[in-house]
mmCIF file of C-alpha atoms and ligand atoms in Angstrom:
data_model
loop_
_atom_site.group_PDB
_atom_site.id
_atom_site.type_symbol
_atom_site.label_atom_id
_atom_site.label_comp_id
_atom_site.label_asym_id
_atom_site.label_seq_id
_atom_site.Cartn_x
_atom_site.Cartn_y
_atom_site.Cartn_z
ATOM 1 C CA MET A 160 75.640 89.607 -15.263
ATOM 2 C CA LYS A 161 72.905 89.005 -12.736
ATOM 3 C CA ARG A 162 74.032 86.974 -9.749
ATOM 4 C CA THR A 163 71.702 86.148 -6.839
ATOM 5 C CA PRO A 164 72.930 88.032 -3.752
ATOM 6 C CA LEU A 165 74.023 85.830 -0.873
ATOM 7 C CA MET A 166 74.171 86.913 2.768
ATOM 8 C CA ALA A 167 75.856 84.462 5.104
ATOM 9 C CA ALA A 168 75.741 84.782 8.878
ATOM 10 C CA ASN A 169 78.919 83.561 10.539
ATOM 11 C CA TRP A 170 78.014 83.269 14.189
ATOM 12 C CA LYS A 171 81.508 81.984 15.066
ATOM 13 C CA MET A 172 81.702 80.556 18.637
ATOM 14 C CA ASN A 173 78.498 82.286 19.689
ATOM 15 C CA GLY A 174 75.059 80.855 20.179
ATOM 16 C CA THR A 175 73.901 78.277 22.638
ATOM 17 C CA GLN A 176 70.765 76.518 21.473
ATOM 18 C CA ALA A 177 68.630 78.947 23.483
ATOM 19 C CA GLU A 178 70.419 81.982 22.049
ATOM 20 C CA SER A 179 70.225 80.620 18.513
ATOM 21 C CA LYS A 180 66.488 80.139 18.829
ATOM 22 C CA LYS A 181 66.063 83.671 20.136
ATOM 23 C CA ILE A 182 68.011 85.248 17.268
ATOM 24 C CA LEU A 183 66.071 83.278 14.653
ATOM 25 C CA GLU A 184 62.702 84.053 16.186
ATOM 26 C CA ALA A 185 63.473 87.739 15.814
ATOM 27 C CA LEU A 186 65.175 87.417 12.422
ATOM 28 C CA LEU A 187 62.986 85.115 10.359
ATOM 29 C CA PRO A 188 59.790 87.227 10.277
ATOM 30 C CA GLN A 189 61.870 90.133 8.943
ATOM 31 C CA ILE A 190 63.526 88.303 6.041
ATOM 32 C CA GLN A 191 61.178 85.592 4.872
ATOM 33 C CA GLU A 192 59.354 87.820 2.407
ATOM 34 C CA ASN A 193 62.613 88.670 0.666
ATOM 35 C CA LYS A 194 62.919 86.162 -2.155
ATOM 36 C CA ASN A 195 65.679 88.057 -3.977
ATOM 37 C CA VAL A 196 68.455 87.274 -1.544
ATOM 38 C CA GLU A 197 69.770 83.861 -0.547
ATOM 39 C CA VAL A 198 70.422 83.686 3.203
ATOM 40 C CA VAL A 199 72.649 81.181 5.008
ATOM 41 C CA ILE A 200 72.960 80.806 8.772
ATOM 42 C CA CYS A 201 76.199 79.242 10.039
ATOM 43 C CA PRO A 202 75.799 78.519 13.763
ATOM 44 C CA PRO A 203 78.231 76.545 15.937
ATOM 45 C CA PHE A 204 78.096 72.766 15.388
ATOM 46 C CA THR A 205 76.192 72.248 18.654
ATOM 47 C CA ALA A 206 73.287 74.368 17.412
ATOM 48 C CA LEU A 207 73.128 72.957 13.867
ATOM 49 C CA ALA A 208 70.427 70.369 14.527
ATOM 50 C CA LEU A 209 68.147 72.822 16.295
ATOM 51 C CA VAL A 210 68.724 75.563 13.725
ATOM 52 C CA ALA A 211 68.067 73.045 10.923
ATOM 53 C CA GLU A 212 64.718 72.288 12.512
ATOM 54 C CA ILE A 213 63.810 75.965 12.938
ATOM 55 C CA LEU A 214 64.788 76.775 9.340
ATOM 56 C CA THR A 215 62.724 73.947 7.818
ATOM 57 C CA GLY A 216 60.290 75.384 5.292
ATOM 58 C CA THR A 217 61.605 78.959 5.598
ATOM 59 C CA GLY A 218 63.851 78.976 2.522
ATOM 60 C CA VAL A 219 66.750 80.110 4.701
ATOM 61 C CA LYS A 220 69.760 77.819 4.289
ATOM 62 C CA LEU A 221 72.055 76.226 6.841
ATOM 63 C CA GLY A 222 75.853 76.148 6.787
ATOM 64 C CA GLY A 223 78.718 74.786 8.874
ATOM 65 C CA GLN A 224 81.653 76.943 9.935
ATOM 66 C CA ASN A 225 84.287 74.295 9.278
ATOM 67 C CA MET A 226 84.749 70.558 8.629
ATOM 68 C CA TYR A 227 87.531 68.039 8.203
ATOM 69 C CA PHE A 228 88.292 66.497 4.809
ATOM 70 C CA GLU A 229 88.315 62.841 5.878
ATOM 71 C CA ALA A 230 84.998 60.950 5.765
ATOM 72 C CA LYS A 231 85.348 59.346 9.211
ATOM 73 C CA GLY A 232 87.813 57.778 11.594
ATOM 74 C CA ALA A 233 90.239 58.633 14.367
ATOM 75 C CA PHE A 234 90.168 62.437 14.159
ATOM 76 C CA THR A 235 89.061 63.445 17.650
ATOM 77 C CA GLY A 236 87.154 66.700 17.719
ATOM 78 C CA GLU A 237 86.578 66.905 13.980
ATOM 79 C CA ILE A 238 83.419 66.493 11.936
ATOM 80 C CA SER A 239 83.012 65.418 8.317
ATOM 81 C CA ALA A 240 81.187 66.722 5.274
ATOM 82 C CA GLY A 241 78.803 63.758 5.494
ATOM 83 C CA MET A 242 77.865 64.749 9.029
ATOM 84 C CA LEU A 243 77.090 68.301 7.911
ATOM 85 C CA LYS A 244 75.093 66.966 4.987
ATOM 86 C CA GLU A 245 73.039 64.776 7.317
ATOM 87 C CA LEU A 246 71.957 67.948 9.138
ATOM 88 C CA ASN A 247 70.886 69.592 5.859
ATOM 89 C CA CYS A 248 73.855 71.923 5.580
ATOM 90 C CA GLU A 249 73.956 73.295 2.063
ATOM 91 C CA TYR A 250 77.070 75.410 2.705
ATOM 92 C CA VAL A 251 80.259 75.305 4.728
ATOM 93 C CA ILE A 252 82.671 78.151 5.474
ATOM 94 C CA LEU A 253 86.228 77.010 4.743
ATOM 95 C CA GLY A 254 89.601 78.649 5.289
ATOM 96 C CA HIS A 255 88.306 81.445 7.494
ATOM 97 C CA SER A 256 91.234 83.599 8.616
ATOM 98 C CA GLU A 257 90.535 82.667 12.235
ATOM 99 C CA ARG A 258 91.108 79.037 11.288
ATOM 100 C CA ARG A 259 94.163 79.871 9.213
ATOM 101 C CA THR A 260 95.621 81.958 12.073
ATOM 102 C CA HIS A 261 94.615 80.163 15.298
ATOM 103 C CA PHE A 262 94.468 76.618 13.960
ATOM 104 C CA LYS A 263 97.280 76.861 11.402
ATOM 105 C CA GLU A 264 95.180 75.833 8.415
ATOM 106 C CA THR A 265 97.230 75.958 5.233
ATOM 107 C CA ASP A 266 96.149 76.536 1.641
ATOM 108 C CA GLU A 267 96.755 72.840 1.045
ATOM 109 C CA LEU A 268 94.440 71.803 3.881
ATOM 110 C CA VAL A 269 91.777 74.274 2.760
ATOM 111 C CA ASN A 270 91.940 72.780 -0.740
ATOM 112 C CA LYS A 271 91.441 69.249 0.622
ATOM 113 C CA LYS A 272 88.402 70.467 2.542
ATOM 114 C CA VAL A 273 87.004 72.210 -0.557
ATOM 115 C CA LEU A 274 87.277 68.972 -2.544
ATOM 116 C CA ALA A 275 85.652 66.945 0.262
ATOM 117 C CA ALA A 276 82.792 69.445 0.575
ATOM 118 C CA LEU A 277 82.095 69.412 -3.170
ATOM 119 C CA LYS A 278 82.242 65.613 -3.253
ATOM 120 C CA ASN A 279 79.473 65.624 -0.627
ATOM 121 C CA LYS A 280 77.426 68.244 -2.491
ATOM 122 C CA ILE A 281 78.102 70.958 0.070
ATOM 123 C CA LYS A 282 78.926 74.409 -1.282
ATOM 124 C CA PRO A 283 82.131 75.822 0.185
ATOM 125 C CA ILE A 284 82.340 79.504 1.071
ATOM 126 C CA ILE A 285 86.113 79.919 0.799
ATOM 127 C CA CYS A 286 87.646 82.825 2.700
ATOM 128 C CA VAL A 287 90.698 84.637 1.417
ATOM 129 C CA GLY A 288 92.286 87.905 2.468
ATOM 130 C CA GLU A 289 95.402 89.670 3.675
ATOM 131 C CA SER A 290 96.631 90.862 7.064
ATOM 132 C CA LEU A 291 97.387 94.519 7.726
ATOM 133 C CA ALA A 292 101.129 93.856 7.492
ATOM 134 C CA GLN A 293 100.660 92.147 4.124
ATOM 135 C CA ARG A 294 98.520 95.043 2.871
ATOM 136 C CA GLU A 295 101.114 97.572 3.975
ATOM 137 C CA LYS A 296 103.799 95.616 2.124
ATOM 138 C CA ASN A 297 101.634 95.663 -1.019
ATOM 139 C CA GLU A 298 101.247 91.905 -0.942
ATOM 140 C CA THR A 299 97.434 91.849 -1.103
ATOM 141 C CA ASP A 300 97.026 91.024 -4.777
ATOM 142 C CA ASN A 301 99.666 88.292 -4.910
ATOM 143 C CA LEU A 302 98.468 86.696 -1.702
ATOM 144 C CA VAL A 303 94.785 86.670 -2.612
ATOM 145 C CA THR A 304 95.538 85.339 -6.103
ATOM 146 C CA ALA A 305 97.650 82.538 -4.636
ATOM 147 C CA GLN A 306 94.970 81.654 -2.052
ATOM 148 C CA VAL A 307 92.296 81.466 -4.759
ATOM 149 C CA LYS A 308 94.416 79.281 -7.052
ATOM 150 C CA ALA A 309 95.397 76.938 -4.218
ATOM 151 C CA ALA A 310 91.802 76.554 -3.027
ATOM 152 C CA LEU A 311 90.643 75.595 -6.531
ATOM 153 C CA ASN A 312 93.292 72.934 -7.170
ATOM 154 C CA PHE A 313 91.614 69.903 -8.801
ATOM 155 C CA VAL A 314 88.161 71.537 -8.628
ATOM 156 C CA ALA A 315 86.278 70.402 -11.747
ATOM 157 C CA GLU A 316 84.675 72.937 -14.038
ATOM 158 C CA ASP A 317 81.268 71.354 -13.336
ATOM 159 C CA ASP A 318 81.673 72.158 -9.662
ATOM 160 C CA LEU A 319 82.830 75.738 -10.013
ATOM 161 C CA LEU A 320 79.422 77.351 -9.619
ATOM 162 C CA ASN A 321 78.966 75.523 -6.326
ATOM 163 C CA VAL A 322 81.953 77.444 -4.994
ATOM 164 C CA VAL A 323 81.594 80.842 -3.333
ATOM 165 C CA PHE A 324 84.558 83.018 -2.395
ATOM 166 C CA ALA A 325 84.560 85.566 0.402
ATOM 167 C CA TYR A 326 87.154 88.317 0.339
ATOM 168 C CA GLU A 327 87.808 89.085 3.992
ATOM 169 C CA PRO A 328 90.719 91.427 4.701
ATOM 170 C CA ILE A 329 91.862 90.241 8.127
ATOM 171 C CA TRP A 330 92.368 93.786 9.414
ATOM 172 C CA ALA A 331 88.674 94.488 8.813
ATOM 173 C CA ILE A 332 87.333 91.426 10.658
ATOM 174 C CA GLY A 333 85.724 92.247 13.976
ATOM 175 C CA THR A 334 87.537 95.581 14.111
ATOM 176 C CA GLY A 335 84.773 97.894 12.965
ATOM 177 C CA LYS A 336 87.167 99.033 10.212
ATOM 178 C CA THR A 337 85.488 98.226 6.913
ATOM 179 C CA CYS A 338 87.491 98.015 3.710
ATOM 180 C CA GLU A 339 86.414 100.849 1.385
ATOM 181 C CA ALA A 340 83.724 99.501 -0.939
ATOM 182 C CA ASP A 341 85.631 100.369 -4.115
ATOM 183 C CA GLU A 342 88.814 98.733 -2.833
ATOM 184 C CA ALA A 343 86.897 95.599 -1.810
ATOM 185 C CA ASN A 344 85.350 95.599 -5.280
ATOM 186 C CA ARG A 345 88.796 95.899 -6.878
ATOM 187 C CA VAL A 346 90.123 92.846 -5.016
ATOM 188 C CA ILE A 347 86.933 90.902 -5.732
ATOM 189 C CA LYS A 348 87.335 91.700 -9.436
ATOM 190 C CA LEU A 349 90.873 90.375 -9.190
ATOM 191 C CA ILE A 350 89.504 87.144 -7.691
ATOM 192 C CA ARG A 351 87.057 86.894 -10.588
ATOM 193 C CA GLN A 352 89.845 87.477 -13.119
ATOM 194 C CA THR A 353 91.946 84.810 -11.421
ATOM 195 C CA VAL A 354 89.080 82.330 -11.707
ATOM 196 C CA ALA A 355 88.534 83.390 -15.341
ATOM 197 C CA GLY A 356 92.167 82.527 -16.022
ATOM 198 C CA LEU A 357 91.628 78.992 -14.727
ATOM 199 C CA TYR A 358 88.144 78.207 -16.104
ATOM 200 C CA LYS A 359 85.774 79.471 -18.777
ATOM 201 C CA LYS A 360 85.280 83.211 -18.473
ATOM 202 C CA ASP A 361 81.470 82.999 -18.361
ATOM 203 C CA LEU A 362 81.687 80.711 -15.326
ATOM 204 C CA ALA A 363 83.810 83.270 -13.503
ATOM 205 C CA GLU A 364 81.174 85.877 -14.350
ATOM 206 C CA LYS A 365 78.468 83.697 -12.822
ATOM 207 C CA MET A 366 80.384 82.808 -9.651
ATOM 208 C CA ARG A 367 79.423 84.622 -6.463
ATOM 209 C CA ILE A 368 82.049 86.461 -4.464
ATOM 210 C CA LEU A 369 81.215 87.991 -1.088
ATOM 211 C CA TYR A 370 82.829 90.697 0.983
ATOM 212 C CA GLY A 371 83.407 90.127 4.709
ATOM 213 C CA GLY A 372 84.922 92.251 7.432
ATOM 214 C CA SER A 373 82.803 94.477 9.686
ATOM 215 C CA VAL A 374 79.816 94.467 7.331
ATOM 216 C CA LYS A 375 77.217 96.640 9.040
ATOM 217 C CA THR A 376 73.809 98.143 8.427
ATOM 218 C CA ASP A 377 75.416 101.399 7.330
ATOM 219 C CA THR A 378 77.963 99.848 4.937
ATOM 220 C CA ILE A 379 75.916 97.193 3.152
ATOM 221 C CA ASP A 380 74.051 99.404 0.668
ATOM 222 C CA GLU A 381 77.249 100.890 -0.750
ATOM 223 C CA GLN A 382 78.915 97.478 -0.794
ATOM 224 C CA MET A 383 76.018 95.923 -2.699
ATOM 225 C CA ALA A 384 76.067 98.807 -5.192
ATOM 226 C CA GLN A 385 79.527 97.685 -6.392
ATOM 227 C CA SER A 386 79.796 95.811 -9.679
ATOM 228 C CA ASP A 387 81.372 92.640 -8.312
ATOM 229 C CA ILE A 388 80.335 92.305 -4.663
ATOM 230 C CA ASP A 389 77.604 89.661 -4.574
ATOM 231 C CA GLY A 390 76.860 89.611 -0.865
ATOM 232 C CA GLY A 391 78.342 89.536 2.583
ATOM 233 C CA LEU A 392 79.889 87.135 5.060
ATOM 234 C CA VAL A 393 78.735 88.770 8.258
ATOM 235 C CA GLY A 394 80.113 88.081 11.725
ATOM 236 C CA GLY A 395 79.273 90.429 14.598
ATOM 237 C CA ALA A 396 76.263 92.066 12.951
ATOM 238 C CA SER A 397 74.698 88.693 12.171
ATOM 239 C CA LEU A 398 74.162 88.045 15.888
ATOM 240 C CA LEU A 399 71.857 91.061 16.053
ATOM 241 C CA ALA A 400 68.598 90.025 14.418
ATOM 242 C CA ASN A 401 67.516 93.525 13.413
ATOM 243 C CA ASP A 402 70.928 94.397 11.979
ATOM 244 C CA PHE A 403 71.235 91.206 9.988
ATOM 245 C CA ALA A 404 67.676 91.641 8.702
ATOM 246 C CA ARG A 405 68.600 95.139 7.475
ATOM 247 C CA ILE A 406 71.701 93.687 5.783
ATOM 248 C CA VAL A 407 69.629 90.995 4.043
ATOM 249 C CA ASN A 408 67.071 93.622 3.033
ATOM 250 C CA PHE A 409 69.761 95.992 1.710
ATOM 251 C CA LYS A 410 68.636 98.977 -0.297
ATOM 252 C CA LYS A 411 69.517 99.300 -3.971
ATOM 253 C CA LEU A 412 71.368 102.593 -4.438
HETATM 254 P P1 LIG B 295 82.816 90.533 11.279
HETATM 255 O O1 LIG B 295 83.275 89.053 10.888
HETATM 256 O O2 LIG B 295 81.604 90.866 10.464
HETATM 257 O O3 LIG B 295 82.517 90.464 12.756
HETATM 258 O O4 LIG B 295 83.967 91.443 10.974
HETATM 259 C C1 LIG B 295 83.260 88.622 9.553
HETATM 260 C C2 LIG B 295 83.859 87.251 9.440
HETATM 261 O O5 LIG B 295 84.825 86.955 10.166
HETATM 262 O O6 LIG B 295 83.395 86.401 8.659
#
């Protein structure tokens, strides 16, 4: 099954407008010729408008890092799917482990956000993954399966291919410790099987599932050589234009 690779840059809480511009000026000339890989930049909210403007006409897509599920109202500090859509966001990262951990986001909340994103024609990149303690207790498979099922509650079959999952083992995020490529592939296959159990099998085969967690220039080629890894959700390395360009332009092994 041929799936278009997707590389998403998660800048997290990094990037003033000036810094964002600088990264993109160095990055874009290095990746624009590559038509085989879909690229999404997810800057902080405050840089979205500027980044949207810089990306116009480049083919590189824009994404938010979070959103609230309500359309509008008294939710101080939150922003809605409609607001992201207005800025040309095609994607939004949802349920990142940093949001689950620091901001107590539950599976139920993530699911509400997924439904709100899809309703507004924004493609959610849903993050799932276990902590080190959960891995050591052999809870990885059960946890990831439960996170996937919860995130997809009430998601219509027609919408499934607008959903992207990212398997991000928490112990590999920002630590420099990458999950072995074959182990990441095993968990990603499990995610695909879980989706196949809920929807038509061919849809699960077409759905894209990314790996995230210390993706680097020297890990990406092996990761992309795996049967089921369709791209990367890249944090630290996506702030370095040359590194992220190398990740986008990964080499086929
Ligand atoms: P990292 O972050 O590449 O810095 O580990 C990945 C992520 O949190 O999405």
